Amino acid sequence: MTSDHSVPAAVAPLAGKFISFEGIDGAGKSTHIGFVAELLRAHGKTVVCSREPGGTPLGEALREVLLRQAMHLETEALLMFASRREHMAQVIEPALARGDWVISDRFSDASFAYQGGGRGLDRSRLEALEQWVHPHLQPDLTLLFDVPLDVARARLDATRTLDKFEQEQAAFFAGARQEYLRRAAQFPTRIVVVDSTRSIDATRAALTAIVETLL
Ligand code: TYD
Protein backbone atom coordinates (compact mmCIF):
# COMPACT_ATOMS: atom_id res chain seq x y z
CA MET A 1 0.00 0.00 0.00
CA THR A 2 1.25 3.45 -0.84
CA SER A 3 1.25 6.20 1.74
CA ASP A 4 3.05 9.52 2.05
CA HIS A 5 5.45 7.84 4.45
CA SER A 6 6.63 5.43 1.77
CA VAL A 7 8.32 8.25 -0.17
CA PRO A 8 11.60 9.30 1.47
CA ALA A 9 11.92 13.09 1.65
CA ALA A 10 15.23 12.90 -0.20
CA VAL A 11 13.61 11.70 -3.42
CA ALA A 12 10.44 13.81 -3.27
CA PRO A 13 10.24 15.95 -6.41
CA LEU A 14 11.60 19.45 -5.90
CA ALA A 15 9.59 22.31 -7.34
CA GLY A 16 12.45 24.66 -8.26
CA LYS A 17 15.38 24.25 -10.60
CA PHE A 18 19.10 24.13 -9.94
CA ILE A 19 21.75 25.58 -12.27
CA SER A 20 25.49 25.31 -11.58
CA PHE A 21 28.21 27.37 -13.22
CA GLU A 22 31.57 25.73 -13.83
CA GLY A 23 34.87 26.28 -15.60
CA ILE A 24 38.55 26.74 -14.88
CA ASP A 25 39.59 29.96 -13.16
CA GLY A 26 39.55 32.78 -15.70
CA ALA A 27 37.00 31.08 -17.97
CA GLY A 28 34.52 33.88 -17.33
CA LYS A 29 31.69 32.23 -15.43
CA SER A 30 31.44 35.02 -12.81
CA THR A 31 30.83 37.57 -15.58
CA HIS A 32 27.67 35.73 -16.62
CA ILE A 33 26.02 34.66 -13.35
CA GLY A 34 24.27 38.00 -12.78
CA PHE A 35 23.04 38.01 -16.36
CA VAL A 36 21.43 34.57 -16.06
CA ALA A 37 19.90 35.48 -12.68
CA GLU A 38 18.31 38.59 -14.19
CA LEU A 39 17.08 36.62 -17.20
CA LEU A 40 15.28 34.20 -14.88
CA ARG A 41 13.86 37.03 -12.76
CA ALA A 42 12.52 38.64 -15.95
CA HIS A 43 10.60 35.38 -16.45
CA GLY A 44 9.08 35.75 -12.98
CA LYS A 45 11.35 33.30 -11.14
CA THR A 46 12.64 33.84 -7.62
CA VAL A 47 16.39 33.25 -7.86
CA VAL A 48 18.85 32.39 -5.10
CA CYS A 49 22.49 32.97 -6.11
CA SER A 50 25.13 31.18 -4.10
CA ARG A 51 28.60 29.72 -4.38
CA GLU A 52 30.93 26.87 -3.40
CA PRO A 53 32.92 26.49 -1.41
CA GLY A 54 30.74 28.80 0.66
CA GLY A 55 27.11 29.80 0.57
CA THR A 56 26.57 29.47 4.33
CA PRO A 57 28.41 31.00 7.33
CA LEU A 58 30.22 27.68 7.93
CA GLY A 59 30.87 27.23 4.21
CA GLU A 60 32.35 30.71 3.93
CA ALA A 61 34.64 29.96 6.89
CA LEU A 62 35.75 26.77 5.15
CA ARG A 63 36.28 28.74 1.94
CA GLU A 64 38.70 31.08 3.73
CA VAL A 65 40.80 28.10 4.77
CA LEU A 66 40.47 26.22 1.47
CA LEU A 67 41.52 29.14 -0.70
CA ARG A 68 44.48 30.12 1.49
CA GLN A 69 45.98 27.14 3.24
CA ALA A 70 47.94 24.21 1.85
CA MET A 71 46.58 20.84 3.07
CA HIS A 72 46.48 17.15 2.28
CA LEU A 73 44.59 16.47 -0.94
CA GLU A 74 42.01 14.26 0.79
CA THR A 75 41.45 16.90 3.48
CA GLU A 76 40.80 19.41 0.70
CA ALA A 77 38.25 17.12 -0.97
CA LEU A 78 36.52 16.34 2.33
CA LEU A 79 36.23 20.02 3.25
CA MET A 80 34.81 20.83 -0.20
CA PHE A 81 32.12 18.21 0.35
CA ALA A 82 31.57 19.31 3.96
CA SER A 83 30.90 22.83 2.71
CA ARG A 84 28.59 21.33 0.05
CA ARG A 85 26.65 19.27 2.62
CA GLU A 86 25.95 22.38 4.67
CA HIS A 87 25.09 24.38 1.55
CA MET A 88 22.55 21.77 0.51
CA ALA A 89 20.94 21.60 3.95
CA GLN A 90 20.80 25.34 4.56
CA VAL A 91 20.32 26.83 1.10
CA ILE A 92 19.84 24.57 -1.91
CA GLU A 93 17.22 22.08 -0.72
CA PRO A 94 15.01 24.61 1.11
CA ALA A 95 15.09 26.94 -1.91
CA LEU A 96 14.18 24.17 -4.37
CA ALA A 97 11.41 22.96 -2.06
CA ARG A 98 9.95 26.50 -2.04
CA GLY A 99 9.97 26.49 -5.85
CA ASP A 100 12.84 28.96 -6.17
CA TRP A 101 15.60 28.66 -8.73
CA VAL A 102 19.11 28.15 -7.39
CA ILE A 103 22.23 29.31 -9.20
CA SER A 104 25.46 28.02 -7.66
CA ASP A 105 28.86 29.32 -8.68
CA ARG A 106 30.40 25.79 -8.74
CA PHE A 107 29.14 22.44 -7.40
CA SER A 108 30.51 18.88 -7.41
CA ASP A 109 31.85 18.97 -10.98
CA ALA A 110 34.47 21.40 -9.57
CA SER A 111 35.65 18.74 -7.11
CA PHE A 112 36.01 16.20 -9.92
CA ALA A 113 37.83 18.79 -12.05
CA TYR A 114 40.12 20.37 -9.42
CA GLN A 115 40.76 17.69 -6.80
CA GLY A 116 40.42 14.89 -9.40
CA GLY A 117 41.67 16.17 -12.76
CA GLY A 118 43.91 18.88 -11.34
CA ARG A 119 45.44 17.21 -8.30
CA GLY A 120 45.01 13.54 -9.19
CA LEU A 121 42.61 12.34 -6.49
CA ASP A 122 41.12 9.04 -7.55
CA ARG A 123 37.73 9.51 -9.15
CA SER A 124 36.22 6.68 -7.08
CA ARG A 125 36.89 8.69 -3.89
CA LEU A 126 34.99 11.64 -5.31
CA GLU A 127 32.15 9.42 -6.50
CA ALA A 128 31.88 7.98 -2.98
CA LEU A 129 31.66 11.48 -1.49
CA GLU A 130 29.10 12.50 -4.10
CA GLN A 131 27.01 9.43 -3.26
CA TRP A 132 27.21 10.30 0.41
CA VAL A 133 26.45 14.00 0.14
CA HIS A 134 23.92 14.22 -2.69
CA PRO A 135 22.83 10.77 -3.88
CA HIS A 136 19.54 12.07 -5.27
CA LEU A 137 20.37 15.58 -6.41
CA GLN A 138 22.18 16.86 -9.50
CA PRO A 139 21.87 20.26 -11.12
CA ASP A 140 19.12 20.45 -13.76
CA LEU A 141 21.64 22.32 -15.89
CA THR A 142 25.39 22.86 -15.61
CA LEU A 143 26.90 25.65 -17.71
CA LEU A 144 30.55 24.80 -18.33
CA PHE A 145 32.46 27.89 -19.45
CA ASP A 146 35.34 26.71 -21.56
CA VAL A 147 38.39 28.57 -22.85
CA PRO A 148 41.94 27.50 -23.76
CA LEU A 149 44.41 27.71 -20.87
CA ASP A 150 46.32 30.70 -22.22
CA VAL A 151 43.14 32.76 -22.50
CA ALA A 152 42.12 31.87 -18.94
CA ARG A 153 45.59 32.69 -17.60
CA ALA A 154 45.67 36.07 -19.35
CA ARG A 155 42.24 36.97 -17.91
CA LEU A 156 43.30 35.95 -14.40
CA ASP A 157 46.54 37.89 -14.50
CA ALA A 158 44.72 40.98 -15.75
CA THR A 159 41.91 41.02 -13.23
CA ARG A 160 42.82 39.81 -9.75
CA THR A 161 45.10 38.88 -6.89
CA LEU A 162 45.50 35.13 -7.18
CA ASP A 163 44.23 32.67 -4.52
CA LYS A 164 45.73 29.24 -3.75
CA PHE A 165 44.11 27.50 -6.73
CA GLU A 166 44.70 30.34 -9.15
CA GLN A 167 48.43 30.20 -8.38
CA GLU A 168 48.65 26.63 -9.67
CA GLN A 169 50.68 25.81 -12.79
CA ALA A 170 49.43 25.10 -16.30
CA ALA A 171 49.43 21.30 -15.83
CA PHE A 172 46.91 21.64 -12.98
CA PHE A 173 44.50 23.65 -15.11
CA ALA A 174 45.04 21.37 -18.10
CA GLY A 175 43.98 18.44 -15.92
CA ALA A 176 41.00 20.33 -14.53
CA ARG A 177 39.82 21.41 -17.99
CA GLN A 178 40.24 17.90 -19.36
CA GLU A 179 38.15 16.43 -16.53
CA TYR A 180 35.44 19.08 -17.00
CA LEU A 181 35.23 18.22 -20.71
CA ARG A 182 35.27 14.49 -19.97
CA ARG A 183 32.31 14.96 -17.64
CA ALA A 184 30.50 17.06 -20.24
CA ALA A 185 30.83 14.10 -22.63
CA GLN A 186 29.69 11.70 -19.88
CA PHE A 187 26.62 13.78 -18.91
CA PRO A 188 25.65 15.47 -22.16
CA THR A 189 22.06 16.27 -21.21
CA ARG A 190 23.04 18.00 -17.95
CA ILE A 191 26.30 19.74 -18.85
CA VAL A 192 26.34 22.27 -21.67
CA VAL A 193 29.73 23.54 -22.81
CA VAL A 194 29.71 27.29 -23.42
CA ASP A 195 32.50 28.59 -25.65
CA SER A 196 33.69 31.49 -23.56
CA THR A 197 36.28 32.87 -26.00
CA ARG A 198 33.55 34.90 -27.71
CA SER A 199 32.45 38.43 -26.89
CA ILE A 200 30.32 38.89 -23.79
CA ASP A 201 27.29 39.71 -25.98
CA ALA A 202 27.71 36.57 -28.08
CA THR A 203 28.02 34.43 -24.96
CA ARG A 204 24.91 36.08 -23.49
CA ALA A 205 22.92 35.26 -26.61
CA ALA A 206 24.01 31.62 -26.35
CA LEU A 207 23.15 31.53 -22.64
CA THR A 208 19.69 32.96 -23.28
CA ALA A 209 18.94 30.19 -25.77
CA ILE A 210 20.21 27.48 -23.41
CA VAL A 211 18.44 28.75 -20.29
CA GLU A 212 15.13 29.25 -22.11
CA THR A 213 15.01 25.50 -22.77
CA LEU A 214 14.48 25.06 -19.00
CA LEU A 215 11.62 27.55 -18.72
P1 TYD B 1 36.03 30.63 -7.71
O1 TYD B 1 34.72 29.95 -7.80
O2 TYD B 1 36.82 30.66 -8.97
O3 TYD B 1 35.77 32.03 -7.10
P2 TYD B 1 36.49 33.39 -7.41
O4 TYD B 1 36.01 33.77 -8.79
O5 TYD B 1 35.99 34.27 -6.32
O6 TYD B 1 37.96 33.13 -7.35
O7 TYD B 1 36.98 30.06 -6.55
C1 TYD B 1 36.78 28.87 -5.93
C2 TYD B 1 38.03 28.03 -6.06
O8 TYD B 1 37.81 26.80 -5.39
C3 TYD B 1 38.36 27.71 -7.51
O9 TYD B 1 39.73 27.92 -7.74
C4 TYD B 1 38.05 26.24 -7.63
C5 TYD B 1 38.15 25.72 -6.24
N1 TYD B 1 37.24 24.59 -5.98
C6 TYD B 1 37.75 23.32 -5.88
O10 TYD B 1 38.97 23.13 -6.01
N2 TYD B 1 36.91 22.26 -5.62
C7 TYD B 1 35.56 22.45 -5.44
O11 TYD B 1 34.82 21.47 -5.19
C8 TYD B 1 35.05 23.77 -5.54
C9 TYD B 1 33.59 24.02 -5.36
C10 TYD B 1 35.93 24.83 -5.81
Coordinates of C-alpha atoms and ligand atoms in Angstrom, one line a residue:
M1 CA 0.0 0.0 0.0
T2 CA 1.2 3.5 -0.8
S3 CA 1.2 6.2 1.7
D4 CA 3.1 9.5 2.1
H5 CA 5.5 7.8 4.4
S6 CA 6.6 5.4 1.8
V7 CA 8.3 8.2 -0.2
P8 CA 11.6 9.3 1.5
A9 CA 11.9 13.1 1.6
A10 CA 15.2 12.9 -0.2
V11 CA 13.6 11.7 -3.4
A12 CA 10.4 13.8 -3.3
P13 CA 10.2 15.9 -6.4
L14 CA 11.6 19.5 -5.9
A15 CA 9.6 22.3 -7.3
G16 CA 12.4 24.7 -8.3
K17 CA 15.4 24.2 -10.6
F18 CA 19.1 24.1 -9.9
I19 CA 21.8 25.6 -12.3
S20 CA 25.5 25.3 -11.6
F21 CA 28.2 27.4 -13.2
E22 CA 31.6 25.7 -13.8
G23 CA 34.9 26.3 -15.6
I24 CA 38.6 26.7 -14.9
D25 CA 39.6 30.0 -13.2
G26 CA 39.5 32.8 -15.7
A27 CA 37.0 31.1 -18.0
G28 CA 34.5 33.9 -17.3
K29 CA 31.7 32.2 -15.4
S30 CA 31.4 35.0 -12.8
T31 CA 30.8 37.6 -15.6
H32 CA 27.7 35.7 -16.6
I33 CA 26.0 34.7 -13.4
G34 CA 24.3 38.0 -12.8
F35 CA 23.0 38.0 -16.4
V36 CA 21.4 34.6 -16.1
A37 CA 19.9 35.5 -12.7
E38 CA 18.3 38.6 -14.2
L39 CA 17.1 36.6 -17.2
L40 CA 15.3 34.2 -14.9
R41 CA 13.9 37.0 -12.8
A42 CA 12.5 38.6 -15.9
H43 CA 10.6 35.4 -16.4
G44 CA 9.1 35.7 -13.0
K45 CA 11.3 33.3 -11.1
T46 CA 12.6 33.8 -7.6
V47 CA 16.4 33.2 -7.9
V48 CA 18.8 32.4 -5.1
C49 CA 22.5 33.0 -6.1
S50 CA 25.1 31.2 -4.1
R51 CA 28.6 29.7 -4.4
E52 CA 30.9 26.9 -3.4
P53 CA 32.9 26.5 -1.4
G54 CA 30.7 28.8 0.7
G55 CA 27.1 29.8 0.6
T56 CA 26.6 29.5 4.3
P57 CA 28.4 31.0 7.3
L58 CA 30.2 27.7 7.9
G59 CA 30.9 27.2 4.2
E60 CA 32.3 30.7 3.9
A61 CA 34.6 30.0 6.9
L62 CA 35.8 26.8 5.2
R63 CA 36.3 28.7 1.9
E64 CA 38.7 31.1 3.7
V65 CA 40.8 28.1 4.8
L66 CA 40.5 26.2 1.5
L67 CA 41.5 29.1 -0.7
R68 CA 44.5 30.1 1.5
Q69 CA 46.0 27.1 3.2
A70 CA 47.9 24.2 1.9
M71 CA 46.6 20.8 3.1
H72 CA 46.5 17.1 2.3
L73 CA 44.6 16.5 -0.9
E74 CA 42.0 14.3 0.8
T75 CA 41.5 16.9 3.5
E76 CA 40.8 19.4 0.7
A77 CA 38.2 17.1 -1.0
L78 CA 36.5 16.3 2.3
L79 CA 36.2 20.0 3.2
M80 CA 34.8 20.8 -0.2
F81 CA 32.1 18.2 0.3
A82 CA 31.6 19.3 4.0
S83 CA 30.9 22.8 2.7
R84 CA 28.6 21.3 0.1
R85 CA 26.6 19.3 2.6
E86 CA 26.0 22.4 4.7
H87 CA 25.1 24.4 1.5
M88 CA 22.6 21.8 0.5
A89 CA 20.9 21.6 3.9
Q90 CA 20.8 25.3 4.6
V91 CA 20.3 26.8 1.1
I92 CA 19.8 24.6 -1.9
E93 CA 17.2 22.1 -0.7
P94 CA 15.0 24.6 1.1
A95 CA 15.1 26.9 -1.9
L96 CA 14.2 24.2 -4.4
A97 CA 11.4 23.0 -2.1
R98 CA 10.0 26.5 -2.0
G99 CA 10.0 26.5 -5.8
D100 CA 12.8 29.0 -6.2
W101 CA 15.6 28.7 -8.7
V102 CA 19.1 28.2 -7.4
I103 CA 22.2 29.3 -9.2
S104 CA 25.5 28.0 -7.7
D105 CA 28.9 29.3 -8.7
R106 CA 30.4 25.8 -8.7
F107 CA 29.1 22.4 -7.4
S108 CA 30.5 18.9 -7.4
D109 CA 31.9 19.0 -11.0
A110 CA 34.5 21.4 -9.6
S111 CA 35.6 18.7 -7.1
F112 CA 36.0 16.2 -9.9
A113 CA 37.8 18.8 -12.1
Y114 CA 40.1 20.4 -9.4
Q115 CA 40.8 17.7 -6.8
G116 CA 40.4 14.9 -9.4
G117 CA 41.7 16.2 -12.8
G118 CA 43.9 18.9 -11.3
R119 CA 45.4 17.2 -8.3
G120 CA 45.0 13.5 -9.2
L121 CA 42.6 12.3 -6.5
D122 CA 41.1 9.0 -7.5
R123 CA 37.7 9.5 -9.1
S124 CA 36.2 6.7 -7.1
R125 CA 36.9 8.7 -3.9
L126 CA 35.0 11.6 -5.3
E127 CA 32.2 9.4 -6.5
A128 CA 31.9 8.0 -3.0
L129 CA 31.7 11.5 -1.5
E130 CA 29.1 12.5 -4.1
Q131 CA 27.0 9.4 -3.3
W132 CA 27.2 10.3 0.4
V133 CA 26.4 14.0 0.1
H134 CA 23.9 14.2 -2.7
P135 CA 22.8 10.8 -3.9
H136 CA 19.5 12.1 -5.3
L137 CA 20.4 15.6 -6.4
Q138 CA 22.2 16.9 -9.5
P139 CA 21.9 20.3 -11.1
D140 CA 19.1 20.5 -13.8
L141 CA 21.6 22.3 -15.9
T142 CA 25.4 22.9 -15.6
L143 CA 26.9 25.7 -17.7
L144 CA 30.5 24.8 -18.3
F145 CA 32.5 27.9 -19.5
D146 CA 35.3 26.7 -21.6
V147 CA 38.4 28.6 -22.9
P148 CA 41.9 27.5 -23.8
L149 CA 44.4 27.7 -20.9
D150 CA 46.3 30.7 -22.2
V151 CA 43.1 32.8 -22.5
A152 CA 42.1 31.9 -18.9
R153 CA 45.6 32.7 -17.6
A154 CA 45.7 36.1 -19.3
R155 CA 42.2 37.0 -17.9
L156 CA 43.3 35.9 -14.4
D157 CA 46.5 37.9 -14.5
A158 CA 44.7 41.0 -15.7
T159 CA 41.9 41.0 -13.2
R160 CA 42.8 39.8 -9.7
T161 CA 45.1 38.9 -6.9
L162 CA 45.5 35.1 -7.2
D163 CA 44.2 32.7 -4.5
K164 CA 45.7 29.2 -3.8
F165 CA 44.1 27.5 -6.7
E166 CA 44.7 30.3 -9.2
Q167 CA 48.4 30.2 -8.4
E168 CA 48.7 26.6 -9.7
Q169 CA 50.7 25.8 -12.8
A170 CA 49.4 25.1 -16.3
A171 CA 49.4 21.3 -15.8
F172 CA 46.9 21.6 -13.0
F173 CA 44.5 23.7 -15.1
A174 CA 45.0 21.4 -18.1
G175 CA 44.0 18.4 -15.9
A176 CA 41.0 20.3 -14.5
R177 CA 39.8 21.4 -18.0
Q178 CA 40.2 17.9 -19.4
E179 CA 38.2 16.4 -16.5
Y180 CA 35.4 19.1 -17.0
L181 CA 35.2 18.2 -20.7
R182 CA 35.3 14.5 -20.0
R183 CA 32.3 15.0 -17.6
A184 CA 30.5 17.1 -20.2
A185 CA 30.8 14.1 -22.6
Q186 CA 29.7 11.7 -19.9
F187 CA 26.6 13.8 -18.9
P188 CA 25.6 15.5 -22.2
T189 CA 22.1 16.3 -21.2
R190 CA 23.0 18.0 -18.0
I191 CA 26.3 19.7 -18.8
V192 CA 26.3 22.3 -21.7
V193 CA 29.7 23.5 -22.8
V194 CA 29.7 27.3 -23.4
D195 CA 32.5 28.6 -25.7
S196 CA 33.7 31.5 -23.6
T197 CA 36.3 32.9 -26.0
R198 CA 33.6 34.9 -27.7
S199 CA 32.5 38.4 -26.9
I200 CA 30.3 38.9 -23.8
D201 CA 27.3 39.7 -26.0
A202 CA 27.7 36.6 -28.1
T203 CA 28.0 34.4 -25.0
R204 CA 24.9 36.1 -23.5
A205 CA 22.9 35.3 -26.6
A206 CA 24.0 31.6 -26.4
L207 CA 23.2 31.5 -22.6
T208 CA 19.7 33.0 -23.3
A209 CA 18.9 30.2 -25.8
I210 CA 20.2 27.5 -23.4
V211 CA 18.4 28.7 -20.3
E212 CA 15.1 29.2 -22.1
T213 CA 15.0 25.5 -22.8
L214 CA 14.5 25.1 -19.0
L215 CA 11.6 27.5 -18.7
Ligands
TYD1 P1 36.0 30.6 -7.7 O1 34.7 29.9 -7.8 O2 36.8 30.7 -9.0 O3 35.8 32.0 -7.1 P2 36.5 33.4 -7.4 O4 36.0 33.8 -8.8 O5 36.0 34.3 -6.3 O6 38.0 33.1 -7.3 O7 37.0 30.1 -6.6 C1 36.8 28.9 -5.9 C2 38.0 28.0 -6.1 O8 37.8 26.8 -5.4 C3 38.4 27.7 -7.5 O9 39.7 27.9 -7.7 C4 38.0 26.2 -7.6 C5 38.2 25.7 -6.2 N1 37.2 24.6 -6.0 C6 37.8 23.3 -5.9 O10 39.0 23.1 -6.0 N2 36.9 22.3 -5.6 C7 35.6 22.4 -5.4 O11 34.8 21.5 -5.2 C8 35.1 23.8 -5.5 C9 33.6 24.0 -5.4 C10 35.9 24.8 -5.8

